[in-house]
C-alpha cells in the first residue's frame, strides 16, 4: 500500500508542479509535498512499523520520489524565473533612440567668481596667493598683529574660541603674519590672502557669523602710501568701472599706521547721490593702511629698513554692491533660484 501511495504522490506532485504558472504556486507545491508535515515525510516517519523486507524497498522508493519532485521543482523554478525576467525586460524596454535628458552645466558660486576675479587682477600686478589655517593660534590672530592680550581693540571682535589659545580666525591677517615670519626679515613680500573667517555676529541682512575676506600685503624698501593708493585705484576701476574715483579717509586699525578707509565714487549715480550711496556720492569699500612698525618688528623685519601697506576687503560686500543683492544670507542658503541668476557672472 505504501508503494502505491508513493507512486500516486509522485504523479500528483509532478502534475501540480507542471501546472504551476507562478513562483508562489510552485512554493506552495514544495511545502505541500516536501514540507515537514507533507505526505512523504509522514511515510518516512512510519517506516519503523514496516517489516525488515519492506523497509529498504519503501525507503529507496520514497527517496527516489522525493529527489524526483525536488529536481522537477528546481527545473520549474528556473523556467518561471526566466519567463518572469523576460516579461520584466519586455515591459521595461528603453527606447535608446529617444533624446536623453539634458544635464544643466554647473558654474562657480558668485563669491567664488568674485574671489577669482580679484585674484586674477592682483596676480597680474605681481602678487602671489597665500593661504593659512582657519583654526588659528591666538598669537597669530591677535598678538603678532599688534593686539596684545590686554589691548582694548580686542573687544571689537567677539570670537569663537576653542581653547584659551586656539580660535576660529576672525580675519585673514594671520596669514600675513605667518608669511612675514616665513621670510625671516628679507623682502619683498607681495601677497593676497583670500579665505573664510568667523565672528560672533548675529546673522541678519548685512552680518554673518561666517564670511569671506581677501587681504593684501606688500612689504619692501621704500613702499609708500601713494603706492597703496595706486594699487587701490587700479582695483576700483577694474571691479566697478573705468570711470570710478577713490578717496581715502583717516581711520584706525591696530595693525596699520596710518590707517585709511577707501571709498569709491558711486557707480549707480556717478557721485550725484542715490539710495545706493545714501545720498553722499561715495561708497565705502575696504580698509587699508601702512603696516605698523610693531607688526614688522614682531615678524623679524627692521621697520627702519622696510615699510609696507596692507588692505582688506569682503567679497560679499563687493558682490552685493555690484549686483544689487540686499541680504548677505542669500550667499549661504544655496537657493538655486538665487544662484542661477549669476550663472555667467
PDB file of C-alpha atoms in Angstrom, residues 167-318:
ATOM      1  CA  UNK A 167      40.160  80.123  17.974  1.00  0.00           C
ATOM      2  CA  UNK A 168      38.425  80.345  14.613  1.00  0.00           C
ATOM      3  CA  UNK A 169      40.283  83.143  12.858  1.00  0.00           C
ATOM      4  CA  UNK A 170      38.457  86.477  12.805  1.00  0.00           C
ATOM      5  CA  UNK A 171      40.279  87.759   9.687  1.00  0.00           C
ATOM      6  CA  UNK A 172      42.851  86.509   7.183  1.00  0.00           C
ATOM      7  CA  UNK A 173      45.512  88.830   8.682  1.00  0.00           C
ATOM      8  CA  UNK A 174      47.168  85.856  10.469  1.00  0.00           C
ATOM      9  CA  UNK A 175      48.193  84.616   7.020  1.00  0.00           C
ATOM     10  CA  UNK A 176      50.074  87.898   6.544  1.00  0.00           C
ATOM     11  CA  UNK A 177      51.839  87.475   9.907  1.00  0.00           C
ATOM     12  CA  UNK A 178      52.802  83.885   9.059  1.00  0.00           C
ATOM     13  CA  UNK A 179      54.039  84.927   5.603  1.00  0.00           C
ATOM     14  CA  UNK A 180      56.172  87.740   7.025  1.00  0.00           C
ATOM     15  CA  UNK A 181      57.619  85.361   9.619  1.00  0.00           C
ATOM     16  CA  UNK A 182      58.419  82.820   6.898  1.00  0.00           C
ATOM     17  CA  UNK A 183      60.502  85.420   5.002  1.00  0.00           C
ATOM     18  CA  UNK A 184      62.730  85.922   8.072  1.00  0.00           C
ATOM     19  CA  UNK A 185      63.142  89.655   7.673  1.00  0.00           C
ATOM     20  CA  UNK A 186      64.001  89.627   3.985  1.00  0.00           C
ATOM     21  CA  UNK A 187      61.694  91.298   1.459  1.00  0.00           C
ATOM     22  CA  UNK A 188      59.962  91.792  -0.799  1.00  0.00           C
ATOM     23  CA  UNK A 189      56.673  90.248   0.392  1.00  0.00           C
ATOM     24  CA  UNK A 190      53.766  90.761  -2.001  1.00  0.00           C
ATOM     25  CA  UNK A 191      50.726  88.547  -1.318  1.00  0.00           C
ATOM     26  CA  UNK A 192      46.958  88.449  -1.161  1.00  0.00           C
ATOM     27  CA  UNK A 193      45.232  86.158   1.341  1.00  0.00           C
ATOM     28  CA  UNK A 194      41.679  85.017   0.497  1.00  0.00           C
ATOM     29  CA  UNK A 195      39.712  82.806   2.863  1.00  0.00           C
ATOM     30  CA  UNK A 196      36.847  82.204   5.242  1.00  0.00           C
ATOM     31  CA  UNK A 197      36.651  83.966   8.615  1.00  0.00           C
ATOM     32  CA  UNK A 198      34.386  83.712  11.675  1.00  0.00           C
ATOM     33  CA  UNK A 199      32.983  86.228  14.147  1.00  0.00           C
ATOM     34  CA  UNK A 200      30.237  86.060  16.724  1.00  0.00           C
ATOM     35  CA  UNK A 201      27.790  88.264  14.839  1.00  0.00           C
ATOM     36  CA  UNK A 202      24.038  87.853  14.905  1.00  0.00           C
ATOM     37  CA  UNK A 203      23.011  86.882  11.370  1.00  0.00           C
ATOM     38  CA  UNK A 204      20.919  89.500   9.589  1.00  0.00           C
ATOM     39  CA  UNK A 205      20.763  91.123   6.164  1.00  0.00           C
ATOM     40  CA  UNK A 206      24.257  92.631   6.477  1.00  0.00           C
ATOM     41  CA  UNK A 207      26.000  90.442   9.080  1.00  0.00           C
ATOM     42  CA  UNK A 208      27.028  86.791   9.174  1.00  0.00           C
ATOM     43  CA  UNK A 209      28.925  84.657  11.682  1.00  0.00           C
ATOM     44  CA  UNK A 210      30.887  83.298   8.704  1.00  0.00           C
ATOM     45  CA  UNK A 211      32.021  85.270   5.671  1.00  0.00           C
ATOM     46  CA  UNK A 212      34.833  85.604   3.142  1.00  0.00           C
ATOM     47  CA  UNK A 213      37.712  88.055   3.233  1.00  0.00           C
ATOM     48  CA  UNK A 214      40.587  88.997   0.940  1.00  0.00           C
ATOM     49  CA  UNK A 215      43.563  90.794   2.426  1.00  0.00           C
ATOM     50  CA  UNK A 216      46.645  92.093   0.675  1.00  0.00           C
ATOM     51  CA  UNK A 217      50.165  92.850   1.878  1.00  0.00           C
ATOM     52  CA  UNK A 218      53.184  94.477   0.237  1.00  0.00           C
ATOM     53  CA  UNK A 219      56.413  94.952   2.210  1.00  0.00           C
ATOM     54  CA  UNK A 220      59.653  96.157   0.625  1.00  0.00           C
ATOM     55  CA  UNK A 221      62.125  99.021   0.679  1.00  0.00           C
ATOM     56  CA  UNK A 222      60.530 102.479   0.407  1.00  0.00           C
ATOM     57  CA  UNK A 223      56.903 101.362  -0.016  1.00  0.00           C
ATOM     58  CA  UNK A 224      54.735 104.493   0.325  1.00  0.00           C
ATOM     59  CA  UNK A 225      51.098 105.388   0.925  1.00  0.00           C
ATOM     60  CA  UNK A 226      50.948 106.651  -2.657  1.00  0.00           C
ATOM     61  CA  UNK A 227      51.769 103.093  -3.805  1.00  0.00           C
ATOM     62  CA  UNK A 228      48.792 101.849  -1.835  1.00  0.00           C
ATOM     63  CA  UNK A 229      46.546 104.473  -3.432  1.00  0.00           C
ATOM     64  CA  UNK A 230      47.744 103.481  -6.899  1.00  0.00           C
ATOM     65  CA  UNK A 231      47.039  99.792  -6.317  1.00  0.00           C
ATOM     66  CA  UNK A 232      43.583 100.511  -4.877  1.00  0.00           C
ATOM     67  CA  UNK A 233      42.737 102.809  -7.789  1.00  0.00           C
ATOM     68  CA  UNK A 234      43.525 100.011 -10.257  1.00  0.00           C
ATOM     69  CA  UNK A 235      41.379  97.643  -8.174  1.00  0.00           C
ATOM     70  CA  UNK A 236      38.399 100.026  -8.042  1.00  0.00           C
ATOM     71  CA  UNK A 237      38.429 100.734 -11.774  1.00  0.00           C
ATOM     72  CA  UNK A 238      38.742  97.040 -12.606  1.00  0.00           C
ATOM     73  CA  UNK A 239      35.917  95.880 -10.339  1.00  0.00           C
ATOM     74  CA  UNK A 240      33.468  98.799 -10.597  1.00  0.00           C
ATOM     75  CA  UNK A 241      34.213 100.602 -13.864  1.00  0.00           C
ATOM     76  CA  UNK A 242      36.951 102.653 -15.515  1.00  0.00           C
ATOM     77  CA  UNK A 243      35.377 106.000 -14.543  1.00  0.00           C
ATOM     78  CA  UNK A 244      35.483 105.260 -10.794  1.00  0.00           C
ATOM     79  CA  UNK A 245      37.341 107.624  -8.486  1.00  0.00           C
ATOM     80  CA  UNK A 246      38.563 106.790  -4.994  1.00  0.00           C
ATOM     81  CA  UNK A 247      39.108 108.719  -1.810  1.00  0.00           C
ATOM     82  CA  UNK A 248      40.976 107.750   1.347  1.00  0.00           C
ATOM     83  CA  UNK A 249      39.617 108.798   4.750  1.00  0.00           C
ATOM     84  CA  UNK A 250      41.617 108.632   8.000  1.00  0.00           C
ATOM     85  CA  UNK A 251      40.703 105.664  10.188  1.00  0.00           C
ATOM     86  CA  UNK A 252      42.193 103.365  12.844  1.00  0.00           C
ATOM     87  CA  UNK A 253      43.328  99.749  12.778  1.00  0.00           C
ATOM     88  CA  UNK A 254      45.770  98.377  15.378  1.00  0.00           C
ATOM     89  CA  UNK A 255      47.966  96.739  12.742  1.00  0.00           C
ATOM     90  CA  UNK A 256      48.376  99.751  10.419  1.00  0.00           C
ATOM     91  CA  UNK A 257      49.598 103.304  10.986  1.00  0.00           C
ATOM     92  CA  UNK A 258      48.400 105.476   9.373  1.00  0.00           C
ATOM     93  CA  UNK A 259      45.092 103.728   8.620  1.00  0.00           C
ATOM     94  CA  UNK A 260      42.512 104.673   5.993  1.00  0.00           C
ATOM     95  CA  UNK A 261      39.063 103.712   4.736  1.00  0.00           C
ATOM     96  CA  UNK A 262      38.696 103.650   0.952  1.00  0.00           C
ATOM     97  CA  UNK A 263      35.520 104.909  -0.746  1.00  0.00           C
ATOM     98  CA  UNK A 264      34.682 104.799  -4.445  1.00  0.00           C
ATOM     99  CA  UNK A 265      32.507 107.215  -6.357  1.00  0.00           C
ATOM    100  CA  UNK A 266      29.033 105.738  -6.676  1.00  0.00           C
ATOM    101  CA  UNK A 267      28.708 103.625  -9.825  1.00  0.00           C
ATOM    102  CA  UNK A 268      24.927 103.957  -9.764  1.00  0.00           C
ATOM    103  CA  UNK A 269      24.553 107.743  -9.743  1.00  0.00           C
ATOM    104  CA  UNK A 270      28.062 108.848 -10.766  1.00  0.00           C
ATOM    105  CA  UNK A 271      28.553 110.702  -7.476  1.00  0.00           C
ATOM    106  CA  UNK A 272      25.367 112.780  -7.544  1.00  0.00           C
ATOM    107  CA  UNK A 273      23.663 110.946  -4.688  1.00  0.00           C
ATOM    108  CA  UNK A 274      21.223 107.992  -4.665  1.00  0.00           C
ATOM    109  CA  UNK A 275      19.884 105.249  -2.414  1.00  0.00           C
ATOM    110  CA  UNK A 276      22.956 103.056  -3.026  1.00  0.00           C
ATOM    111  CA  UNK A 277      25.412 105.680  -1.737  1.00  0.00           C
ATOM    112  CA  UNK A 278      22.842 107.100   0.724  1.00  0.00           C
ATOM    113  CA  UNK A 279      22.976 110.464  -0.967  1.00  0.00           C
ATOM    114  CA  UNK A 280      26.713 111.014  -0.382  1.00  0.00           C
ATOM    115  CA  UNK A 281      28.006 110.097  -3.834  1.00  0.00           C
ATOM    116  CA  UNK A 282      30.558 107.717  -2.226  1.00  0.00           C
ATOM    117  CA  UNK A 283      30.501 104.046  -1.210  1.00  0.00           C
ATOM    118  CA  UNK A 284      32.799 102.564   1.444  1.00  0.00           C
ATOM    119  CA  UNK A 285      34.621  99.508   0.061  1.00  0.00           C
ATOM    120  CA  UNK A 286      37.573  98.494   2.241  1.00  0.00           C
ATOM    121  CA  UNK A 287      40.058  99.342   4.969  1.00  0.00           C
ATOM    122  CA  UNK A 288      43.801  99.739   4.489  1.00  0.00           C
ATOM    123  CA  UNK A 289      46.932 101.424   5.778  1.00  0.00           C
ATOM    124  CA  UNK A 290      50.696 101.309   6.180  1.00  0.00           C
ATOM    125  CA  UNK A 291      51.890  98.249   8.120  1.00  0.00           C
ATOM    126  CA  UNK A 292      52.514  99.183  11.765  1.00  0.00           C
ATOM    127  CA  UNK A 293      56.222  99.124  12.744  1.00  0.00           C
ATOM    128  CA  UNK A 294      55.385  96.781  15.644  1.00  0.00           C
ATOM    129  CA  UNK A 295      53.932  94.211  13.225  1.00  0.00           C
ATOM    130  CA  UNK A 296      57.065  94.373  11.085  1.00  0.00           C
ATOM    131  CA  UNK A 297      59.300  94.110  14.148  1.00  0.00           C
ATOM    132  CA  UNK A 298      57.435  91.093  15.604  1.00  0.00           C
ATOM    133  CA  UNK A 299      57.754  89.300  12.256  1.00  0.00           C
ATOM    134  CA  UNK A 300      61.505  89.834  12.086  1.00  0.00           C
ATOM    135  CA  UNK A 301      61.597  92.859   9.744  1.00  0.00           C
ATOM    136  CA  UNK A 302      63.516  96.055  10.524  1.00  0.00           C
ATOM    137  CA  UNK A 303      60.960  98.920  10.297  1.00  0.00           C
ATOM    138  CA  UNK A 304      63.848 101.299   9.710  1.00  0.00           C
ATOM    139  CA  UNK A 305      64.674  99.459   6.504  1.00  0.00           C
ATOM    140  CA  UNK A 306      61.308  98.084   5.350  1.00  0.00           C
ATOM    141  CA  UNK A 307      57.873  99.633   5.002  1.00  0.00           C
ATOM    142  CA  UNK A 308      54.667  98.235   3.583  1.00  0.00           C
ATOM    143  CA  UNK A 309      50.952  98.521   3.145  1.00  0.00           C
ATOM    144  CA  UNK A 310      48.025  96.202   3.832  1.00  0.00           C
ATOM    145  CA  UNK A 311      44.361  96.202   2.844  1.00  0.00           C
ATOM    146  CA  UNK A 312      41.306  94.032   3.443  1.00  0.00           C
ATOM    147  CA  UNK A 313      38.012  93.647   1.600  1.00  0.00           C
ATOM    148  CA  UNK A 314      34.885  91.496   1.754  1.00  0.00           C
ATOM    149  CA  UNK A 315      33.806  89.620  -1.404  1.00  0.00           C
ATOM    150  CA  UNK A 316      30.218  89.589  -0.124  1.00  0.00           C
ATOM    151  CA  UNK A 317      30.154  93.387   0.041  1.00  0.00           C
ATOM    152  CA  UNK A 318      31.625  93.687  -3.449  1.00  0.00           C
TER     153      UNK A 318
END
